[in-house]
Coordinates of N, CA and C in Angstrom, one line a residue:
M1 N 0.8 -1.1 -0.2 CA -0.2 0.3 0.1 C 1.2 1.1 0.1
T2 N 0.6 2.0 -1.1 CA 1.6 3.3 -1.3 C 1.2 4.5 -1.3
D3 N -0.3 4.2 -1.7 CA -1.2 5.1 -2.1 C -2.2 5.8 -0.6
P4 N -2.0 7.2 0.0 CA -3.0 6.8 0.5 C -4.6 7.0 0.5
S5 N -4.9 7.2 -0.1 CA -6.4 6.7 -0.7 C -7.1 5.5 -0.7
D6 N -5.8 4.2 -0.6 CA -5.8 3.1 -0.7 C -5.9 2.8 1.2
A7 N -5.7 3.2 2.1 CA -6.2 3.3 3.1 C -7.0 4.0 3.8
S8 N -7.6 3.1 4.9 CA -9.0 3.5 5.3 C -8.6 4.3 6.3
T9 N -9.9 5.2 6.6 CA -9.3 6.2 7.5 C -8.9 5.9 8.7
T10 N -9.8 4.9 9.5 CA -8.8 4.2 10.8 C -7.5 3.7 10.2
D11 N -7.2 3.1 9.2 CA -5.9 2.3 9.5 C -5.0 4.0 9.4
L12 N -5.1 4.9 9.0 CA -4.9 6.0 9.3 C -4.0 6.7 10.6
G13 N -5.4 6.5 11.3 CA -5.4 6.4 13.1 C -4.3 6.0 13.6
Y14 N -4.6 4.3 13.3 CA -3.8 3.7 14.0 C -2.2 3.9 13.4
L15 N -1.8 4.3 12.1 CA -0.3 4.8 12.1 C 0.3 5.7 12.6
S16 N -1.3 6.8 12.6 CA -1.0 8.3 13.4 C -0.5 7.8 14.7
G17 N -1.8 7.4 15.3 CA -1.1 7.3 17.1 C -1.8 5.8 17.8
G18 N -2.0 4.9 17.1 CA -1.7 3.4 17.4 C -3.2 3.6 17.8
A19 N -3.9 2.0 18.5 CA -5.0 2.2 18.7 C -6.2 2.9 19.3
W20 N -5.5 3.4 20.0 CA -6.9 4.7 20.7 C -7.1 5.4 19.6
A21 N -6.0 5.7 19.4 CA -6.1 6.7 17.7 C -7.3 6.1 17.2
A22 N -7.3 5.0 16.6 CA -8.1 4.4 16.1 C -9.5 4.0 16.1
V23 N -10.0 4.3 17.1 CA -11.1 4.1 17.9 C -11.9 5.5 18.3
R24 N -10.7 6.4 18.5 CA -11.6 7.9 18.4 C -11.6 8.5 16.6
T25 N -10.9 7.9 16.4 CA -11.4 7.6 14.6 C -12.5 7.3 14.1
A26 N -12.6 6.0 14.7 CA -14.1 5.5 14.5 C -15.4 6.1 15.2
L27 N -14.7 6.5 16.4 CA -16.2 6.8 16.9 C -16.5 8.5 16.3
V28 N -15.9 9.3 15.9 CA -15.7 10.4 15.2 C -16.6 10.2 13.8
K29 N -16.3 9.0 13.2 CA -17.0 8.9 11.7 C -18.4 8.5 12.2
L30 N -18.7 7.5 13.3 CA -19.8 6.9 13.3 C -20.6 8.4 13.9
H31 N -20.4 9.8 15.0 CA -21.5 10.5 15.1 C -21.1 11.7 13.9
V32 N -20.4 11.4 13.1 CA -20.5 12.0 11.3 C -21.9 11.1 11.2
R33 N -22.1 10.0 11.1 CA -22.8 9.4 10.3 C -24.0 9.9 11.2
G34 N -24.1 9.8 12.5 CA -25.5 10.1 13.4 C -25.9 9.5 13.9
L35 N -24.7 8.6 14.1 CA -24.5 7.1 15.1 C -24.3 6.7 16.7
V36 N -23.4 7.9 16.9 CA -23.1 7.8 18.0 C -22.9 9.3 18.5
V37 N -23.6 9.8 19.2 CA -23.6 11.1 20.5 C -23.1 11.3 21.4
A38 N -22.7 12.5 22.5 CA -22.3 12.6 23.5 C -23.6 12.5 24.3
D39 N -23.7 11.7 25.4 CA -24.8 11.6 26.2 C -24.5 12.5 27.7
R40 N -23.5 11.9 27.8 CA -23.2 12.8 29.6 C -22.0 13.6 29.4
P41 N -21.5 14.3 30.2 CA -19.9 14.6 30.7 C -19.5 13.5 30.1
G42 N -18.5 13.0 29.6 CA -17.7 12.1 29.4 C -18.2 10.5 28.9
G43 N -19.1 10.5 28.6 CA -20.0 9.6 28.2 C -20.6 9.6 26.4
L44 N -20.6 8.3 25.7 CA -20.9 7.7 24.7 C -22.4 6.9 24.4
R45 N -23.6 7.6 23.3 CA -24.2 6.6 23.3 C -24.9 6.3 21.7
R46 N -25.3 5.1 21.3 CA -25.2 4.8 19.9 C -26.7 5.1 19.5
T47 N -27.3 6.1 18.5 CA -28.5 6.1 17.8 C -28.9 5.3 16.5
G48 N -29.5 5.5 16.0 CA -30.0 5.1 14.6 C -29.3 3.5 14.4
V49 N -29.6 3.2 13.4 CA -29.0 1.9 12.7 C -28.0 2.1 12.0
L50 N -27.3 0.8 12.1 CA -26.3 1.2 11.4 C -25.9 0.5 10.0
P51 N -25.6 1.4 8.9 CA -25.2 1.0 7.6 C -24.7 -0.3 7.2
A52 N -24.5 -0.2 5.9 CA -23.6 -1.2 5.5 C -23.0 -0.2 5.1
G53 N -21.2 -1.2 4.7 CA -20.4 -0.2 4.2 C -19.5 0.3 5.2
V54 N -19.1 0.3 6.7 CA -18.9 0.9 7.3 C -17.9 0.2 7.9
E55 N -16.7 1.0 8.1 CA -15.3 0.1 8.5 C -15.4 -0.6 9.7
P56 N -14.6 -2.0 9.4 CA -14.9 -3.2 10.7 C -14.9 -2.5 12.2
L57 N -13.9 -1.9 12.3 CA -13.5 -1.0 13.4 C -14.9 -0.3 14.0
E58 N -15.6 0.5 13.2 CA -16.9 1.5 13.6 C -17.5 0.0 13.5
R59 N -18.6 -0.8 13.0 CA -19.0 -2.0 13.5 C -18.8 -2.3 14.5
A60 N -17.7 -2.8 14.9 CA -17.3 -3.5 16.1 C -17.4 -2.5 17.5
L61 N -17.2 -1.2 17.6 CA -17.8 -0.7 18.2 C -19.2 0.6 18.6
F62 N -19.8 0.1 17.2 CA -21.0 0.3 17.2 C -22.0 -0.8 18.1
G63 N -21.9 -2.4 17.8 CA -21.8 -3.1 18.2 C -21.4 -3.5 19.7
A64 N -20.8 -2.8 20.4 CA -20.1 -2.7 21.6 C -20.9 -1.6 22.9
L65 N -21.4 -0.7 22.0 CA -21.6 0.6 22.8 C -23.1 0.5 23.1
Y66 N -23.7 -0.1 24.9 CA -24.6 -0.2 25.0 C -24.9 0.8 26.3
G67 N -26.4 1.3 25.6 CA -26.7 2.8 27.1 C -25.6 3.7 27.0
S68 N -25.2 4.1 28.2 CA -24.1 5.1 27.8 C -22.8 4.8 28.5
M69 N -21.5 5.0 27.7 CA -20.4 4.6 27.7 C -19.5 5.0 28.1
A70 N -18.5 5.1 28.3 CA -17.2 6.0 28.4 C -16.4 5.8 26.8
P71 N -15.8 6.3 26.5 CA -14.9 5.9 25.4 C -14.0 4.2 25.8
R72 N -13.6 5.1 26.8 CA -12.9 3.6 27.0 C -13.2 2.4 27.6
E73 N -14.4 2.4 27.9 CA -15.2 1.7 28.0 C -15.5 0.4 27.0
V74 N -16.2 1.2 26.6 CA -16.6 0.5 25.2 C -15.2 0.3 24.4
A75 N -14.1 0.7 24.1 CA -12.9 0.3 23.2 C -12.1 -0.8 24.2
N76 N -12.5 -0.8 25.8 CA -12.2 -2.2 26.1 C -13.0 -3.8 26.0
Q77 N -14.2 -3.3 25.3 CA -15.2 -5.0 25.1 C -14.3 -5.6 23.9
H78 N -14.8 -7.0 24.3 CA -13.9 -8.2 23.7 C -13.8 -7.9 21.9
R79 N -15.1 -7.3 22.0 CA -15.3 -7.3 19.9 C -14.4 -6.0 19.3
V80 N -14.2 -5.3 19.9 CA -13.4 -3.7 19.8 C -11.9 -4.5 20.0
R81 N -11.4 -5.2 21.1 CA -10.3 -4.9 21.1 C -9.7 -6.4 20.1
R82 N -10.7 -7.1 19.8 CA -10.4 -8.3 18.3 C -10.3 -7.5 17.5
A83 N -11.2 -6.7 16.8 CA -11.4 -6.0 15.4 C -9.9 -4.6 15.7
L84 N -9.6 -4.6 16.9 CA -8.0 -3.7 16.8 C -6.9 -4.6 16.9
A85 N -7.2 -6.0 17.2 CA -5.5 -6.4 17.0 C -6.0 -7.2 15.4
E86 N -6.8 -7.5 15.0 CA -6.9 -7.7 13.6 C -6.4 -6.5 12.5
Q87 N -6.6 -5.0 12.8 CA -6.0 -4.2 12.3 C -4.9 -4.2 12.2
R88 N -4.5 -4.3 13.3 CA -2.8 -3.9 13.8 C -2.1 -5.2 12.7
E89 N -2.5 -6.3 12.8 CA -2.2 -7.7 12.3 C -2.0 -7.4 10.8
G90 N -3.2 -6.4 10.1 CA -3.4 -6.1 8.8 C -2.1 -5.3 8.5
L91 N -1.9 -4.1 9.2 CA -0.9 -3.0 9.2 C 0.5 -3.8 8.9
I92 N 0.2 -4.8 9.8 CA 1.8 -5.2 10.1 C 2.0 -6.4 8.7
G93 N 0.8 -6.9 8.3 CA 1.2 -7.7 6.8 C 1.0 -7.0 5.8
L94 N 1.0 -5.1 6.2 CA 1.0 -4.6 4.9 C 2.4 -4.3 5.0
G95 N 3.3 -4.3 6.0 CA 4.5 -3.5 6.4 C 4.4 -2.4 6.2
L96 N 3.3 -1.8 7.6 CA 3.5 -1.1 7.6 C 3.8 -0.6 9.0
L97 N 3.8 -1.7 9.7 CA 3.7 -1.5 11.4 C 4.8 -2.4 11.4
R98 N 5.5 -2.3 12.3 CA 6.2 -3.6 13.2 C 6.0 -4.2 14.0
P99 N 6.2 -5.8 14.1 CA 5.4 -6.3 15.1 C 6.3 -6.2 16.4
A100 N 5.3 -6.5 17.8 CA 6.4 -6.1 18.8 C 7.4 -6.6 19.0
W101 N 7.7 -7.8 18.8 CA 9.0 -8.4 18.7 C 10.3 -7.8 18.1
H102 N 9.8 -7.3 16.9 CA 10.9 -6.6 16.0 C 11.3 -5.3 16.9
R103 N 10.2 -5.0 17.3 CA 10.3 -3.5 18.1 C 10.9 -3.7 19.4
F104 N 11.2 -5.0 20.3 CA 11.6 -5.0 21.6 C 12.5 -6.1 21.9
L105 N 12.7 -7.2 20.9 CA 13.7 -8.0 21.0 C 14.5 -8.2 20.2
L106 N 14.2 -7.5 19.1 CA 15.6 -7.8 18.5 C 16.8 -6.5 18.7
P107 N 15.7 -5.4 19.2 CA 17.1 -3.8 19.7 C 17.2 -4.8 21.3
A108 N 16.8 -5.6 21.8 CA 17.1 -5.8 22.9 C 18.8 -6.6 22.3
M109 N 18.5 -7.7 21.8 CA 19.7 -8.3 21.5 C 20.9 -8.2 20.8
L110 N 20.2 -6.8 20.0 CA 21.5 -6.1 19.5 C 22.1 -5.2 20.5
V111 N 21.6 -4.8 21.3 CA 22.3 -3.9 22.2 C 22.9 -5.1 23.4
L112 N 22.3 -6.1 23.4 CA 23.1 -6.9 24.6 C 24.3 -7.7 24.4
V113 N 23.4 -7.8 23.3 CA 24.3 -9.5 23.0 C 25.5 -9.1 22.4
P114 N 25.6 -7.9 21.0 CA 26.8 -7.6 20.3 C 27.9 -7.3 21.8
P115 N 27.8 -6.7 22.6 CA 29.1 -6.0 23.4 C 30.0 -6.9 24.2
I116 N 28.9 -8.2 24.0 CA 29.8 -9.1 25.0 C 30.7 -9.6 24.0
L117 N 30.3 -10.3 22.3 CA 30.8 -11.0 21.7 C 32.0 -10.3 21.5
V118 N 31.9 -8.6 21.4 CA 33.0 -7.9 21.4 C 33.9 -7.6 22.3
G119 N 33.3 -7.5 23.5 CA 34.4 -7.5 24.1 C 35.3 -9.3 24.5
R120 N 34.7 -10.1 24.4 CA 35.8 -11.0 23.8 C 36.4 -11.0 22.9
L121 N 36.4 -10.5 21.8 CA 37.2 -10.0 20.8 C 38.4 -9.3 20.8
V122 N 38.0 -8.2 22.1 CA 39.2 -7.1 22.5 C 40.3 -8.0 23.2
A123 N 39.2 -8.8 24.3 CA 40.3 -10.0 25.2 C 41.4 -10.3 24.7
G124 N 40.7 -11.1 23.5 CA 41.6 -11.6 22.7 C 42.7 -10.9 22.0
D125 N 42.4 -9.7 21.8 CA 44.0 -9.4 20.7 C 42.8 -9.2 19.8
L126 N 41.8 -10.1 19.2 CA 41.5 -10.2 17.5 C 40.9 -8.8 16.9
V127 N 40.4 -7.5 18.0 CA 40.2 -6.3 17.6 C 40.6 -5.5 18.8
G128 N 41.2 -4.0 18.1 CA 41.8 -2.9 18.8 C 40.4 -2.6 19.7
V129 N 41.2 -1.9 21.3 CA 39.6 -1.3 22.0 C 38.6 -0.3 21.2
G130 N 39.0 0.3 19.9 CA 39.1 1.4 19.6 C 37.8 1.0 18.1
T131 N 38.3 0.0 17.9 CA 37.4 -0.6 16.7 C 36.1 -1.7 17.8
G132 N 36.6 -2.1 18.7 CA 35.4 -2.7 19.3 C 34.4 -1.7 19.4
L133 N 34.7 -0.6 20.3 CA 33.9 0.8 20.6 C 32.7 1.1 19.3
V134 N 33.7 1.0 17.8 CA 33.0 1.4 16.9 C 31.9 0.3 16.6
M135 N 32.4 -0.6 17.0 CA 31.4 -2.1 16.5 C 30.3 -2.1 17.4
V136 N 30.4 -1.7 18.5 CA 29.6 -1.6 19.2 C 28.7 -0.6 19.1
L137 N 28.6 0.6 18.8 CA 28.0 1.5 18.9 C 26.8 1.5 17.4
A138 N 27.9 1.2 16.0 CA 27.2 0.5 15.2 C 26.0 -0.4 15.5
F139 N 26.6 -1.3 16.0 CA 24.7 -2.3 16.7 C 23.7 -1.2 17.1
G140 N 24.4 -0.3 18.2 CA 23.2 0.4 18.6 C 22.5 1.2 18.0
V141 N 23.1 1.8 16.5 CA 22.1 2.4 15.7 C 21.7 1.5 15.1
V142 N 21.9 0.3 14.7 CA 20.9 -0.6 14.0 C 19.9 -0.9 15.0
A143 N 20.0 -0.9 16.1 CA 18.8 -1.4 17.0 C 18.0 -0.1 17.4
S144 N 18.4 0.7 16.8 CA 17.6 2.0 17.0 C 16.6 1.8 16.2
W145 N 16.9 1.6 14.4 CA 16.1 1.1 13.9 C 14.5 0.5 13.6
F146 N 15.1 -0.4 15.0 CA 13.9 -1.3 14.9 C 12.9 -0.3 16.1
L147 N 12.8 0.2 16.5 CA 12.4 0.4 17.8 C 10.7 1.5 17.5
P148 N 10.5 2.0 16.3 CA 9.8 3.2 16.0 C 8.5 2.0 15.5
R149 N 7.1 2.5 16.0 CA 6.2 1.6 15.5 C 5.8 1.3 14.5
R150 N 6.2 2.3 13.3 CA 6.0 2.6 12.1 C 7.0 2.1 11.3
T151 N 7.1 1.1 10.0 CA 7.8 1.3 9.2 C 8.2 1.9 8.8
V152 N 9.6 2.3 7.5 CA 9.3 3.6 6.7 C 8.2 3.6 5.8
S153 N 8.2 2.3 5.6 CA 7.0 2.3 4.3 C 5.6 3.0 5.3
G154 N 5.2 2.5 6.3 CA 4.3 3.3 7.3 C 4.2 4.7 7.4
A155 N 5.5 5.1 7.8 CA 6.1 6.8 7.8 C 5.4 7.6 6.6
R156 N 6.3 6.9 5.6 CA 6.1 7.6 4.6 C 4.6 7.6 4.2
L157 N 3.9 7.0 4.0 CA 2.3 6.9 3.7 C 1.7 7.7 4.6
L158 N 2.1 7.9 6.1 CA 1.3 9.3 6.7 C 1.5 10.2 6.3
R159 N 3.3 10.7 5.9 CA 3.6 12.0 5.5 C 2.7 12.3 4.3
A160 N 2.5 11.1 3.1 CA 1.8 11.3 2.1 C 0.3 11.5 2.3
A161 N -0.5 10.9 3.5 CA -1.5 11.2 3.6 C -2.1 12.8 4.5
R162 N -0.8 13.2 5.1 CA -1.4 14.6 5.3 C -0.5 16.3 4.4
R163 N 0.0 15.3 3.4 CA 0.3 16.4 2.8 C -0.6 16.5 1.4
Q164 N -1.5 15.3 1.4 CA -3.1 15.0 0.4 C -3.9 16.2 1.2
H165 N -4.0 15.4 2.9 CA -5.1 16.4 3.3 C -4.3 17.2 4.4
P166 N -4.0 18.9 3.9 CA -3.4 19.2 4.8 C -4.3 19.7 5.9
F167 N -3.9 20.0 7.4 CA -4.7 20.6 8.7 C -5.8 22.0 8.1
P168 N -6.8 21.8 8.4 CA -7.8 22.7 8.0 C -7.3 24.0 9.2
V169 N -7.4 25.3 8.5 CA -6.9 26.4 9.0 C -7.8 27.9 8.5
G170 N -8.1 28.3 9.1 CA -9.3 29.4 9.1 C -10.5 29.3 8.2
G171 N -11.4 30.2 9.0 CA -12.7 29.5 8.6 C -13.5 28.2 8.7
E172 N -14.4 28.3 7.6 CA -14.8 26.6 8.3 C -13.9 25.5 8.1
P173 N -14.4 24.0 8.8 CA -12.8 23.4 8.6 C -13.4 22.2 7.3
K174 N -12.7 22.2 6.4 CA -13.1 21.9 5.0 C -12.6 20.4 5.1
L175 N -11.7 19.5 6.0 CA -11.4 18.3 6.2 C -12.3 17.3 6.8
D176 N -12.6 16.2 6.2 CA -13.6 15.5 6.8 C -13.2 15.4 8.5
P177 N -13.9 15.3 9.2 CA -14.1 14.7 10.8 C -12.6 13.9 10.8
G178 N -13.5 12.8 10.3 CA -12.8 11.2 10.4 C -11.4 11.5 9.9
L179 N -11.0 11.9 8.9 CA -9.5 12.1 8.5 C -8.8 13.3 9.1
A180 N -9.6 14.4 9.7 CA -8.7 15.6 10.3 C -8.6 14.7 12.2
V181 N -9.2 14.1 12.2 CA -8.7 13.1 14.1 C -7.9 12.0 13.4
A182 N -7.7 11.5 12.9 CA -7.0 10.4 12.2 C -5.7 10.7 12.0
L183 N -5.4 12.3 11.4 CA -3.8 12.3 11.0 C -3.7 13.8 12.2
Y184 N -4.5 14.2 12.9 CA -4.2 15.7 13.6 C -4.2 14.9 15.0
G185 N -5.0 13.8 15.4 CA -5.2 13.6 16.7 C -6.4 14.8 17.4
A186 N -6.5 15.5 18.2 CA -7.4 15.7 19.6 C -7.0 16.9 18.5
E187 N -6.0 17.7 18.0 CA -6.1 18.9 17.5 C -7.1 19.2 16.2
G188 N -7.1 18.2 15.6 CA -8.6 17.6 14.9 C -9.6 17.7 14.9
M189 N -9.6 17.1 15.7 CA -11.1 16.7 16.7 C -11.8 17.9 17.5
L190 N -10.9 18.8 17.4 CA -11.4 20.5 18.3 C -11.7 21.2 17.1
T191 N -11.4 20.8 15.8 CA -11.5 22.2 14.7 C -12.5 21.4 14.6
T192 N -13.0 20.1 14.1 CA -14.2 19.5 13.9 C -15.2 18.9 13.9
V193 N -15.2 18.4 15.4 CA -16.3 18.0 16.0 C -15.9 18.6 17.7
P194 N -15.6 19.8 18.1 CA -15.5 20.2 19.6 C -16.4 19.5 21.0
Q195 N -17.7 19.6 20.4 CA -18.6 19.3 21.1 C -18.2 17.4 21.9
L196 N -18.2 17.1 20.2 CA -18.2 15.5 20.7 C -16.9 15.5 21.4
A197 N -15.8 16.1 21.3 CA -14.6 15.9 21.9 C -14.7 16.1 23.0
R198 N -15.1 17.5 23.8 CA -15.0 17.9 25.2 C -16.3 17.1 26.1
E199 N -17.8 16.8 25.2 CA -18.3 16.3 26.1 C -18.4 14.8 25.8
G200 N -17.6 14.1 24.7 CA -18.3 12.7 24.6 C -16.6 12.1 25.3
G201 N -15.5 12.7 26.0 CA -14.7 11.8 26.8 C -13.8 11.7 26.3
L202 N -13.4 12.5 24.7 CA -12.5 11.9 23.8 C -10.8 12.3 23.5
L203 N -11.0 13.6 24.9 CA -9.7 14.3 24.9 C -8.5 14.1 26.2
G204 N -7.7 14.2 26.0 CA -6.4 13.7 27.3 C -6.2 12.0 27.8
G205 N -6.6 11.4 26.0 CA -6.8 10.2 26.3 C -7.7 9.4 26.4
G206 N -9.2 9.7 26.4 CA -10.0 9.5 26.9 C -10.9 9.0 28.4
R207 N -11.6 8.7 28.5 CA -12.4 8.4 29.9 C -12.5 6.8 29.8
W208 N -12.7 6.5 31.4 CA -12.7 5.2 31.5 C -14.5 4.8 31.5
S209 N -14.8 5.0 32.8 CA -16.1 4.9 33.2 C -16.4 5.6 34.4
R210 N -18.0 5.8 34.0 CA -18.5 6.9 35.4 C -18.1 5.7 36.7
F211 N -18.3 4.9 36.7 CA -18.6 3.7 37.7 C -17.1 4.1 38.5
L212 N -15.7 4.3 38.1 CA -14.4 4.4 38.8 C -14.2 5.9 38.7
G213 N -15.0 7.2 38.7 CA -14.5 8.0 38.6 C -14.6 8.8 37.5
D214 N -14.9 8.1 36.0 CA -13.7 8.6 35.3 C -12.8 9.2 34.8
S215 N -11.6 8.2 35.5 CA -10.3 8.3 35.7 C -9.9 7.9 34.1
P216 N -8.7 8.6 33.8 CA -8.2 7.8 32.7 C -7.6 6.7 32.7
L217 N -7.3 6.0 31.7 CA -7.0 4.5 31.4 C -5.4 5.0 32.1
D218 N -4.7 3.7 32.3 CA -3.3 3.7 31.9 C -2.2 2.9 31.1
G219 N -3.6 2.3 30.7 CA -2.8 1.2 29.3 C -2.9 -0.5 30.0
S220 N -2.9 -0.7 31.5 CA -2.0 -1.8 31.6 C -3.4 -2.6 31.4
S221 N -4.5 -2.6 30.7 CA -5.9 -3.7 30.1 C -5.9 -3.8 29.0
L222 N -5.0 -3.4 27.8 CA -4.9 -3.1 26.5 C -4.8 -4.1 25.7
P223 N -4.9 -4.2 24.4 CA -4.3 -5.5 24.0 C -2.8 -5.2 23.4
A224 N -2.2 -6.7 23.6 CA -1.5 -7.3 23.4 C -0.4 -6.0 22.3
G225 N 0.4 -5.2 22.5 CA 1.2 -4.1 21.3 C 0.4 -2.9 21.5
A226 N -1.0 -2.7 21.8 CA -1.5 -1.7 21.5 C -0.6 -0.3 22.3
A227 N -0.6 -0.7 23.8 CA -0.1 0.5 25.0 C 0.7 1.0 24.2
T228 N 1.8 1.2 23.8 CA 2.7 1.1 23.2 C 2.5 2.2 21.7
G229 N 1.0 2.0 21.5 CA 0.6 2.4 20.1 C -0.3 4.0 20.6
G230 N -0.2 4.0 21.5 CA -1.1 5.3 21.7 C -2.6 5.1 22.3
F231 N -2.7 3.6 22.5 CA -4.3 3.3 23.1 C -5.0 4.0 24.3

């Protein structure tokens, strides 16, 4: 996938800010369709009937939204977590996101193992100390290559999407709210759907539940690989 128009709006949201960004994007898309409204300070509820042709994450969120729920509460439902996991795997399969083991295991191995081997080479007078330090630094640089969530292709796709859909400035916003949120996060949301953003609990990382005092989630109960992706 090289053309931003080939990526779904929630795919762009996931690339931009991880699972929580994808959730916010989908909720805003549902709101624009007239299917989700702010129900109370920090809460959402669904209205109407879900049409055909919506994105899978939209369908999962709409199906999981019963009564009045906080955004984090609905995002933590099983069907939504499953949809997010499938979306993440799809983006990994397209070479736009790195799997968790690429981001953590490989860098750890490149940082921890080579210094031990280089130390043995230096101790055996097979390489000089200066050469050994250069080798260790080189492995550290290679390790840093695998740390970002997005691959080079994913970052390129996101940059292209932002060039194609610049941030709306001045006058009425011309950018679709879903795209605004996917590409520009909270700033895009406040520009296009400020009431939903403030009253629906979508700002500041989202709200969890009125039963828990509407406290923000810390990411401890998120799907694997999502916590570091901004969920």
